[in-house]
PDB file of C-alpha atoms in Angstrom:
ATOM      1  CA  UNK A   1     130.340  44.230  24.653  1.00 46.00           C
ATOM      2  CA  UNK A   2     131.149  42.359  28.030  1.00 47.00           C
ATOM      3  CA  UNK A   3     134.578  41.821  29.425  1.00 54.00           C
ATOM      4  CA  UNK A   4     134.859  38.464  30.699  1.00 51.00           C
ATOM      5  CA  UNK A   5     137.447  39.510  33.429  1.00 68.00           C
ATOM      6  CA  UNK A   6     134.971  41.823  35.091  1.00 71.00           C
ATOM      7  CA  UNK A   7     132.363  40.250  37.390  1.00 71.00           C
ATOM      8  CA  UNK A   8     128.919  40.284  36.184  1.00 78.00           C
ATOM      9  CA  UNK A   9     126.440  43.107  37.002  1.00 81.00           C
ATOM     10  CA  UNK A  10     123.338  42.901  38.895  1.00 84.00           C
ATOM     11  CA  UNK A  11     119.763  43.442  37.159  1.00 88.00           C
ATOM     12  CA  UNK A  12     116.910  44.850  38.211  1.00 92.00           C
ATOM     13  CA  UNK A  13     113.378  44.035  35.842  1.00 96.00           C
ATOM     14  CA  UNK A  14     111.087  46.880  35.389  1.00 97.00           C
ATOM     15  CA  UNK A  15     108.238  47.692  33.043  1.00 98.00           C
ATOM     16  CA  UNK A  16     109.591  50.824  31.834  1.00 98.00           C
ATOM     17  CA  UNK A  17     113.108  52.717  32.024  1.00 98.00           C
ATOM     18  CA  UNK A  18     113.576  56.038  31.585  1.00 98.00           C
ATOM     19  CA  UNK A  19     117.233  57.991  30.979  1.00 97.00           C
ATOM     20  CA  UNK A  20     116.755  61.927  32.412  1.00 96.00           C
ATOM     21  CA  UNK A  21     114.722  63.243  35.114  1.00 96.00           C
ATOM     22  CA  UNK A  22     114.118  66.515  33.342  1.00 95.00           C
ATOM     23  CA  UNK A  23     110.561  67.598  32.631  1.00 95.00           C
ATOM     24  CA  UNK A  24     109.937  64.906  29.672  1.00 96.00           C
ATOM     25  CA  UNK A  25     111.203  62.235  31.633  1.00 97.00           C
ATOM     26  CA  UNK A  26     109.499  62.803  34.618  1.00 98.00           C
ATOM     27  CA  UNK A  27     106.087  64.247  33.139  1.00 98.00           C
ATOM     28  CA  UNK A  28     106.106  60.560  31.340  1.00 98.00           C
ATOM     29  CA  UNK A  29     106.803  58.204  34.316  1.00 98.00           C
ATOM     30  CA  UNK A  30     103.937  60.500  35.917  1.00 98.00           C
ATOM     31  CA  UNK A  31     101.260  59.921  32.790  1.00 98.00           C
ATOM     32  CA  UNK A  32     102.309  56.120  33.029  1.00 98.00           C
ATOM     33  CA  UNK A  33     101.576  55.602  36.490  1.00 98.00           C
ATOM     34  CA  UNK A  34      98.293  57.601  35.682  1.00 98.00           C
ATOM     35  CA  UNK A  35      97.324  55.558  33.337  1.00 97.00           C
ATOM     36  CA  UNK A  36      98.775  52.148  34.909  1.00 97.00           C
ATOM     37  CA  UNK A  37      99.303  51.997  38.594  1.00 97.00           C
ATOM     38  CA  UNK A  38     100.876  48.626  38.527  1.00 97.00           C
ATOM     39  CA  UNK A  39     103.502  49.830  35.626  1.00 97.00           C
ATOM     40  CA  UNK A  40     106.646  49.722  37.145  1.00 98.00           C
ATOM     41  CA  UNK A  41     108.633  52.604  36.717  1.00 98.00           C
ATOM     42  CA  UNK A  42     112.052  53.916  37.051  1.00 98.00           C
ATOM     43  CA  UNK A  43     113.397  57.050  36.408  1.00 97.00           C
ATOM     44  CA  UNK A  44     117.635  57.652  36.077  1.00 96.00           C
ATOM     45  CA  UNK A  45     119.481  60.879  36.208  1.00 95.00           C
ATOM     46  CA  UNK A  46     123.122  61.603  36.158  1.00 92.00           C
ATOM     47  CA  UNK A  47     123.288  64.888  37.923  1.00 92.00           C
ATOM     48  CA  UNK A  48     123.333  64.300  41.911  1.00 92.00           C
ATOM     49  CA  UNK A  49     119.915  65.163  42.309  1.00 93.00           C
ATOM     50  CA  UNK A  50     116.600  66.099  40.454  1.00 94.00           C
ATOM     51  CA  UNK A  51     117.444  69.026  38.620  1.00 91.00           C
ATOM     52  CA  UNK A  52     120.892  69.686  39.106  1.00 90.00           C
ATOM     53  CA  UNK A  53     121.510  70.354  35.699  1.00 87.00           C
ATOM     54  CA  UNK A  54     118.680  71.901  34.895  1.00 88.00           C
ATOM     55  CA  UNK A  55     119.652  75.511  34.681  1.00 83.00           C
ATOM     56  CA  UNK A  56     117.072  77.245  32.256  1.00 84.00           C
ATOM     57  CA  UNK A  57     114.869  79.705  34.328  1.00 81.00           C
ATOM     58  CA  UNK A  58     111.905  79.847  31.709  1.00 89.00           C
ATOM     59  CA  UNK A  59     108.808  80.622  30.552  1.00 93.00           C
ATOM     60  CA  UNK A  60     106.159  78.037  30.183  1.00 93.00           C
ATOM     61  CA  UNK A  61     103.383  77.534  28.561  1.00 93.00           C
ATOM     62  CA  UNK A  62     100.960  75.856  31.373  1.00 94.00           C
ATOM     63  CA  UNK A  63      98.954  73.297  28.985  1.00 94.00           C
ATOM     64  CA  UNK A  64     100.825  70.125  29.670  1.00 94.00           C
ATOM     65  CA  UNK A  65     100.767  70.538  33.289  1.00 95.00           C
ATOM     66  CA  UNK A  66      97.296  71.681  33.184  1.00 95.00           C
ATOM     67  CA  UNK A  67      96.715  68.263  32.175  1.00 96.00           C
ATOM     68  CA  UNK A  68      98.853  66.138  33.766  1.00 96.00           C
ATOM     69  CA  UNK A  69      98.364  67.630  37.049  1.00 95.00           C
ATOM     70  CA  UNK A  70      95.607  69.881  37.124  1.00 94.00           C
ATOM     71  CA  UNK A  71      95.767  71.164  40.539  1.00 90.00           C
ATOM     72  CA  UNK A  72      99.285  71.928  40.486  1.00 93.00           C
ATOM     73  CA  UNK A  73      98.043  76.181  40.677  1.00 90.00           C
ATOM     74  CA  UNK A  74      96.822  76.208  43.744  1.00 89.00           C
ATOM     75  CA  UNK A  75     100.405  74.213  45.221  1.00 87.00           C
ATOM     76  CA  UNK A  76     103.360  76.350  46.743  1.00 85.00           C
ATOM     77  CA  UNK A  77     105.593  74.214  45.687  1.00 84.00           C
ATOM     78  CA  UNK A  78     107.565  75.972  43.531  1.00 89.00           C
ATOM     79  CA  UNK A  79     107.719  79.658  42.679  1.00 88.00           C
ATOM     80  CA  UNK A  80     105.634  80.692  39.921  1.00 92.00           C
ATOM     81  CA  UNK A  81     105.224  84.097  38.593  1.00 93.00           C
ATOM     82  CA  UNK A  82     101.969  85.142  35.870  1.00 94.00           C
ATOM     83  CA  UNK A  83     103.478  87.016  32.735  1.00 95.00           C
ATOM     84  CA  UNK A  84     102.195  90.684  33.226  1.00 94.00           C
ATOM     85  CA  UNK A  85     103.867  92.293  30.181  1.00 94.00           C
ATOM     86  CA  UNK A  86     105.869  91.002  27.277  1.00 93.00           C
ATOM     87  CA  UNK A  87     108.483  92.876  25.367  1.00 94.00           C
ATOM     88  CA  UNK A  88     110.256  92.845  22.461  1.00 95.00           C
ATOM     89  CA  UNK A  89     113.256  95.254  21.593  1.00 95.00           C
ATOM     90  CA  UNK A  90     115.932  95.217  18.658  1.00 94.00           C
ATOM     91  CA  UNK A  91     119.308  96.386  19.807  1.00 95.00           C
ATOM     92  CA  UNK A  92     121.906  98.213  18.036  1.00 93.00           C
ATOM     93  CA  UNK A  93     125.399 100.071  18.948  1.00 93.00           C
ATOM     94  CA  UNK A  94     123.645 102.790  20.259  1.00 92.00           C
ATOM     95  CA  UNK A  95     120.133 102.106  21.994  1.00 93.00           C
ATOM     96  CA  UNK A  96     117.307  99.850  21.136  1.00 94.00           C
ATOM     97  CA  UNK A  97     113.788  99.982  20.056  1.00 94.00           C
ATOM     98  CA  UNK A  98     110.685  98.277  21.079  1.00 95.00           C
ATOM     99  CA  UNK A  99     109.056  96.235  18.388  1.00 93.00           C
ATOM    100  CA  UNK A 100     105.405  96.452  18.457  1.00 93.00           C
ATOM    101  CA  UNK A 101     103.819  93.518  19.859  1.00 88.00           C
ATOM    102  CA  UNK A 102     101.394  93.356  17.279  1.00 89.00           C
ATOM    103  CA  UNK A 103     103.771  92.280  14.625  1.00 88.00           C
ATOM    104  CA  UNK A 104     105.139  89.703  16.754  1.00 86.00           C
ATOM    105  CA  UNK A 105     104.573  86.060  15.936  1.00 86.00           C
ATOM    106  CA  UNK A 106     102.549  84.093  17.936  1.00 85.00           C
ATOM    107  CA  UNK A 107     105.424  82.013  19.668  1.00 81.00           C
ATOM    108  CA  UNK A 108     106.463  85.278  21.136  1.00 82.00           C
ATOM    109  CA  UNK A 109     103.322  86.176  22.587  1.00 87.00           C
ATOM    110  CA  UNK A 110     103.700  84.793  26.470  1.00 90.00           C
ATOM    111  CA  UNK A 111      99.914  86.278  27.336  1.00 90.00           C
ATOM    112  CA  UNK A 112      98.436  83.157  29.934  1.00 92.00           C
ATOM    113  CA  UNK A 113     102.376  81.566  30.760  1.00 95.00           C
ATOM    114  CA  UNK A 114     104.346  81.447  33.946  1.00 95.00           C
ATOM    115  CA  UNK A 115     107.731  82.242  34.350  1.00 95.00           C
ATOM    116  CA  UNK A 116     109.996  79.593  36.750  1.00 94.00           C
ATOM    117  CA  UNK A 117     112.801  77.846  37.327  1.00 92.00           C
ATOM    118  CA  UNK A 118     112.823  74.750  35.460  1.00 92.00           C
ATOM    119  CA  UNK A 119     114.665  73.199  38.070  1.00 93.00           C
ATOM    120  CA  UNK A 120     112.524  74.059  40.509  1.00 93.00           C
ATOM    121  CA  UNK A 121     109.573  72.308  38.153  1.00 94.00           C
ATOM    122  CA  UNK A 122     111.459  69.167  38.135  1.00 95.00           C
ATOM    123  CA  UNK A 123     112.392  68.824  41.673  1.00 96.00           C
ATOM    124  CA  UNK A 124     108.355  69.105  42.253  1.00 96.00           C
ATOM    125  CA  UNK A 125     107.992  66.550  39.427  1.00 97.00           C
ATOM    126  CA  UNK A 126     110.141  63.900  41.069  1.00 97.00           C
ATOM    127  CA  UNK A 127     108.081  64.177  44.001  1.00 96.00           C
ATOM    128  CA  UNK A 128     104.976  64.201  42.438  1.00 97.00           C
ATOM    129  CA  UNK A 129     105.866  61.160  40.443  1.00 98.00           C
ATOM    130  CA  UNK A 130     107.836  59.349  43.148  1.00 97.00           C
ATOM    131  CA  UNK A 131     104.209  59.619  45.350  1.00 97.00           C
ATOM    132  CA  UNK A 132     102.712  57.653  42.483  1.00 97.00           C
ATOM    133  CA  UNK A 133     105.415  54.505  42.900  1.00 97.00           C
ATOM    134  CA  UNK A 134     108.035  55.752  40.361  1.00 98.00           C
ATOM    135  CA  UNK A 135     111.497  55.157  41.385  1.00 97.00           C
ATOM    136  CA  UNK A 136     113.858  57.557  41.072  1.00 97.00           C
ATOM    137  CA  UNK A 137     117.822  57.297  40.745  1.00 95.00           C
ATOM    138  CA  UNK A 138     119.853  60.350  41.023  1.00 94.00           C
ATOM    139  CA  UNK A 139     122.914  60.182  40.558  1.00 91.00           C
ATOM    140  CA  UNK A 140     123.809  57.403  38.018  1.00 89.00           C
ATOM    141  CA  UNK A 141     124.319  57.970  34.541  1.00 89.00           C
ATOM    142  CA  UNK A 142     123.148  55.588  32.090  1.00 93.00           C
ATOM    143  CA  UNK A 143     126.508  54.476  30.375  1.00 91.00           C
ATOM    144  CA  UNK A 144     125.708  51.836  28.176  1.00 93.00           C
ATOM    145  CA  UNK A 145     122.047  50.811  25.939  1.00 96.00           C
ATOM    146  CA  UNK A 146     121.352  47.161  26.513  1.00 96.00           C
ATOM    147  CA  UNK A 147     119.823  45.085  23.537  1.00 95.00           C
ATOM    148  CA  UNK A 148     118.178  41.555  23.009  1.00 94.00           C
ATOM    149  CA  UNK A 149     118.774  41.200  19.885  1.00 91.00           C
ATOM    150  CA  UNK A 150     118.292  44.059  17.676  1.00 91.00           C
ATOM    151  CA  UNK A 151     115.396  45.650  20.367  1.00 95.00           C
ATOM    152  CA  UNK A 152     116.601  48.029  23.407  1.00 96.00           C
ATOM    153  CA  UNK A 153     115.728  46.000  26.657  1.00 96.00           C
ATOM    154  CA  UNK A 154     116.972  48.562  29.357  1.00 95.00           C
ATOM    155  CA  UNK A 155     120.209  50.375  29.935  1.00 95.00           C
ATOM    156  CA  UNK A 156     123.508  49.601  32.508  1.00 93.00           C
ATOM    157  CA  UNK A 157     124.591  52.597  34.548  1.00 90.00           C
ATOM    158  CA  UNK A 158     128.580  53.197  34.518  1.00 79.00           C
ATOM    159  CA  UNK A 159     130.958  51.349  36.553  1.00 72.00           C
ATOM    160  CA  UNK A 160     132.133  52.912  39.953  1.00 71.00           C
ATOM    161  CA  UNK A 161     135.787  53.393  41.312  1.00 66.00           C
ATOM    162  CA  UNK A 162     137.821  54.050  37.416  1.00 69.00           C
ATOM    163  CA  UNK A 163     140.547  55.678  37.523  1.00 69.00           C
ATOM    164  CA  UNK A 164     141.648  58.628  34.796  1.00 74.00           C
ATOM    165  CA  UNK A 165     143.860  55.862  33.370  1.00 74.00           C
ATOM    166  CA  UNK A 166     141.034  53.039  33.451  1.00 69.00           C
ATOM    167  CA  UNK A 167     142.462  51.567  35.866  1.00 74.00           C
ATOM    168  CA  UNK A 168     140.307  50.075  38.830  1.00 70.00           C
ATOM    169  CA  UNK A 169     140.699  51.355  41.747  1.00 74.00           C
ATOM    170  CA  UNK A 170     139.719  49.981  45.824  1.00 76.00           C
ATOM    171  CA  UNK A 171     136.120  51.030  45.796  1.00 69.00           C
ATOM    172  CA  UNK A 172     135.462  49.291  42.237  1.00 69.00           C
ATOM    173  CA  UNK A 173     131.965  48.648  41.929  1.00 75.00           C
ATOM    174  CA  UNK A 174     130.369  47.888  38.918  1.00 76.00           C
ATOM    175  CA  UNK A 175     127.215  49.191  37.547  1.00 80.00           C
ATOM    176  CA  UNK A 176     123.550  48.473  37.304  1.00 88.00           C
ATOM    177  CA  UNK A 177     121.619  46.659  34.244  1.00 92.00           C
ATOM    178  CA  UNK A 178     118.025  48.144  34.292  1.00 95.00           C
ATOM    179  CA  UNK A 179     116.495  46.175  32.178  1.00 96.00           C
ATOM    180  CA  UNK A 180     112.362  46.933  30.758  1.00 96.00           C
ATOM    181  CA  UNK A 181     110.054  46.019  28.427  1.00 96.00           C
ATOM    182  CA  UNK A 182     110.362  49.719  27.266  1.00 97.00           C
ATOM    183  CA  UNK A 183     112.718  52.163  27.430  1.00 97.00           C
ATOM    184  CA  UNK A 184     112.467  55.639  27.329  1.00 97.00           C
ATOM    185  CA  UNK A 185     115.578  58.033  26.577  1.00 97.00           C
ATOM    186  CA  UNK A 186     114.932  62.058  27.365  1.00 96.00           C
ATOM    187  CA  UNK A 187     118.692  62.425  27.855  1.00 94.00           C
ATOM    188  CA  UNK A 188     118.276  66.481  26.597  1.00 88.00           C
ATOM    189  CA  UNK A 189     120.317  68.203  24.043  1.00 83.00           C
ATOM    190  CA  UNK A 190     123.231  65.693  22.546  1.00 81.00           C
ATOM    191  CA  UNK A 191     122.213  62.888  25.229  1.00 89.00           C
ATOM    192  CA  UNK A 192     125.382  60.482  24.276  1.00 91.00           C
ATOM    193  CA  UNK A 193     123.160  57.335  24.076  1.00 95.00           C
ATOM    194  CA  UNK A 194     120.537  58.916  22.052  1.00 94.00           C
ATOM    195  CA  UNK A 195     122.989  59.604  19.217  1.00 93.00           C
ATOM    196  CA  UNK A 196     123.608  55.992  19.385  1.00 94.00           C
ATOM    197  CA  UNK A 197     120.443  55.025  18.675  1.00 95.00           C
ATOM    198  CA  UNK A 198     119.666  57.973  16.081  1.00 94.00           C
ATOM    199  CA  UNK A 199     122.859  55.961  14.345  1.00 93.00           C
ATOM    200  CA  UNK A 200     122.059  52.399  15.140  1.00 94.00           C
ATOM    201  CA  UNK A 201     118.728  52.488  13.472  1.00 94.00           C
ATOM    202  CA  UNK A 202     118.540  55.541  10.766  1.00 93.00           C
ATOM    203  CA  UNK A 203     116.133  57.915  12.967  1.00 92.00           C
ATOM    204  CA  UNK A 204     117.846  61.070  10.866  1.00 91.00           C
ATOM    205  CA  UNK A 205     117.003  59.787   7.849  1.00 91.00           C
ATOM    206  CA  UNK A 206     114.887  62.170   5.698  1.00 90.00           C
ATOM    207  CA  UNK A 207     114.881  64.771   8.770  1.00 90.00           C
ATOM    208  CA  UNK A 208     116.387  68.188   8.619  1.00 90.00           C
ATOM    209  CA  UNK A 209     119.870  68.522  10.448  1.00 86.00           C
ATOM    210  CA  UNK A 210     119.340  69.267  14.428  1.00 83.00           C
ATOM    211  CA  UNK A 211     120.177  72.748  15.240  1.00 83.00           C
ATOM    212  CA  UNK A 212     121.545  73.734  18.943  1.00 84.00           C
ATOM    213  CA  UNK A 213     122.546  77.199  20.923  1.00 84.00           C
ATOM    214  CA  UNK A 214     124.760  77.992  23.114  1.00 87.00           C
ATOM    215  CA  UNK A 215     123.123  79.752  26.313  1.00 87.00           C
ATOM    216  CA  UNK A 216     124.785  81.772  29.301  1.00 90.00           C
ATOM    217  CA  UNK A 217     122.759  82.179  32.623  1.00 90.00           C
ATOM    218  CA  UNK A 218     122.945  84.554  35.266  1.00 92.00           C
ATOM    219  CA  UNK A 219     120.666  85.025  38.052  1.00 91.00           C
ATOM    220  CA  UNK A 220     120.477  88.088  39.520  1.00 94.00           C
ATOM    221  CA  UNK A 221     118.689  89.588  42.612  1.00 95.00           C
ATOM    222  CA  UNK A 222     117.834  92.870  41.966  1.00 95.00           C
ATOM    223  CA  UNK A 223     116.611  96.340  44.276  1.00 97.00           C
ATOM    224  CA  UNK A 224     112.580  96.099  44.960  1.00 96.00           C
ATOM    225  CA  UNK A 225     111.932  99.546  42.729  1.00 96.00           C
ATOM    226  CA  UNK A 226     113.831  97.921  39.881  1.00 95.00           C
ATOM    227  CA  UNK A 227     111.744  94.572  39.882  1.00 96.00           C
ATOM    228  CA  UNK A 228     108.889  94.429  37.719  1.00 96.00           C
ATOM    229  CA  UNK A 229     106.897  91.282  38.797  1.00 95.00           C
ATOM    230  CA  UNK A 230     106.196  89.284  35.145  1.00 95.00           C
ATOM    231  CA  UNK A 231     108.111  91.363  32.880  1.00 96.00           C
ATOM    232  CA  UNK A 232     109.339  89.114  30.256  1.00 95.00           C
ATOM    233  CA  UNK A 233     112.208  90.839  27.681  1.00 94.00           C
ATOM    234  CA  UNK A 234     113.926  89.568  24.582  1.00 94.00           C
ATOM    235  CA  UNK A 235     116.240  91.069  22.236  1.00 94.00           C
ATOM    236  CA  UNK A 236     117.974  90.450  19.117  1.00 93.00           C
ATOM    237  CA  UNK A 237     120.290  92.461  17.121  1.00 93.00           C
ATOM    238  CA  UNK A 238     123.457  93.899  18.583  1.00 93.00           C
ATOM    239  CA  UNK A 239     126.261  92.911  19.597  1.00 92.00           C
ATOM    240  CA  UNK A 240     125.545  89.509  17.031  1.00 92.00           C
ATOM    241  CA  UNK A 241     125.704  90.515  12.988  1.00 90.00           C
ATOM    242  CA  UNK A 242     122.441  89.452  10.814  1.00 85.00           C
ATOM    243  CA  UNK A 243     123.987  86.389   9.825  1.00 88.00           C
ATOM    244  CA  UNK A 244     123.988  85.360  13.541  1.00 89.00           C
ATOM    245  CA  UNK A 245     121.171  84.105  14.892  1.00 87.00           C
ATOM    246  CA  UNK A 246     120.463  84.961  18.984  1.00 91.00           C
ATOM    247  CA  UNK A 247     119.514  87.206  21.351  1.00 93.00           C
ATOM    248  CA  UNK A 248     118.922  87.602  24.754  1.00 93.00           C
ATOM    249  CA  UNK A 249     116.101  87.245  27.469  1.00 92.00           C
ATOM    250  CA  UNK A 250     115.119  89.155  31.016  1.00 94.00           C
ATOM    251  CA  UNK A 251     112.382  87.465  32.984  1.00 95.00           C
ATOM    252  CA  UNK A 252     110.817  89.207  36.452  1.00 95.00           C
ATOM    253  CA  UNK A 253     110.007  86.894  39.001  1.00 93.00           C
ATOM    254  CA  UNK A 254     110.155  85.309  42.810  1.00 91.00           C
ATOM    255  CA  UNK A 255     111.779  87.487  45.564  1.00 92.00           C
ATOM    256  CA  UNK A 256     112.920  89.872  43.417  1.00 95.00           C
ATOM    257  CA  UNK A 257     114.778  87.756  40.856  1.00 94.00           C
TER     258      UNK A 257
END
């Protein structure tokens, strides 16, 4: 809701918002321009640039970039490492053993992926889409879902120059409205807007309870006879119990990473 005491903010008209420059964001401001070159397209993210809090180095599966941007193997743009060798191992208090890969499921079987940095991917995303005519706005967070009614018609970013005690302080600036005839919200895990909207119009009805993780990463730069270029690793087992689910992952690649 407004506050009449605070000045109004400016707009800006778009054909389609989007809230997160992580891969889903970006990969569908890239299809849109693909498919309509006039579409206007904007792209907000929160962190201070593209990427900056995207921490998950990964493995990928290379189909959707295949297709949205079929070239993108023969670019250096980002470092990219072929899965040579996939492992499996169940720990316990005193060693572990390797489970066969044969009795793996498929999900686990990384044969054909690449191992990167996801950040990495999206910083060559925003580029990619920003050459098409998307514009992209690092660091502002979308604060606020704007309606016309009952329909989303954009989003306002958050005010600048609060205080801790909401007070406003010299440099007060209020935010953005970005309004569109669509808006798309790929805020991640627990995007604070997106629960909104999950509430505001029943989207967990008849659905199964979300489930998240908690993940720790470390990067590590290791001696050249220890590096095993495409080596991907996960465990389970020890030090978690069996009615803990989790486990842990080791992936090989770049300059000796």
């Amino acid at each position: 809701m407004s506050n009449p005491e605070l000045p109004a903010r400016e707009a800006m008209e778009f054909d389609v918002v989007v809230v997160g420059a992580g891969p889903a964001g970006l990969a569908a401001a890239i299809r849109l321009k693909q498919l309509a070159p006039d579409t206007s397209v904007v792209v907000v993210e929160k962190g201070s640039e593209v990427g900056a809090h995207i921490l998950s180095g990964a493995v990928v599966d290379p189909i959707g970039l295949d297709a949205l941007i079929p070239g993108w193997r023969g670019e250096d743009s980002f470092t990219k490492t072929a899965v040579t060798d996939d492992r499996f191992y169940m720990l316990g208090p005193s060693g572990a053993l390797r489970v066969p890969n044969m009795l793996l499921p498929p999900l686990l079987s990384n044969h054909g992926n690449f191992i990167v940095s996801l950040g990495d991917v999206c910083r060559w995303l925003a580029q990619k889409a920003e050459a098409l005519g998307v514009e992209i706005y690092p660091g502002f967070a979308a604060a606020e879902v704007l309606y016309d009614n009952d329909a989303v018609s954009g989003i306002a970013t958050g005010d600048m120059g609060v205080g801790k005690d909401g007070h406003h302080k010299p440099g007060f600036a209020r935010g953005m409205e970005l309004r569109g005839k669509y808006a798309v919200f790929a805020e991640g895990a627990r995007g604070s807007l997106t629960k909104g909207l999950i509430a505001r119009y029943g989207l967990a009805q008849n659905s199964e309870p979300q489930k998240f993780g908690i993940g720790l990463k470390e990067l590590w730069q290791v001696a050249p006879a220890k590096h095993r270029p495409g080596l991907v690793q996960h465990t389970a087992g020890w030090p978690l119990d069996n009615a803990t689910g989790g486990g842990s992952f080791v992936y090989h690649f770049g300059d000796n990473l």
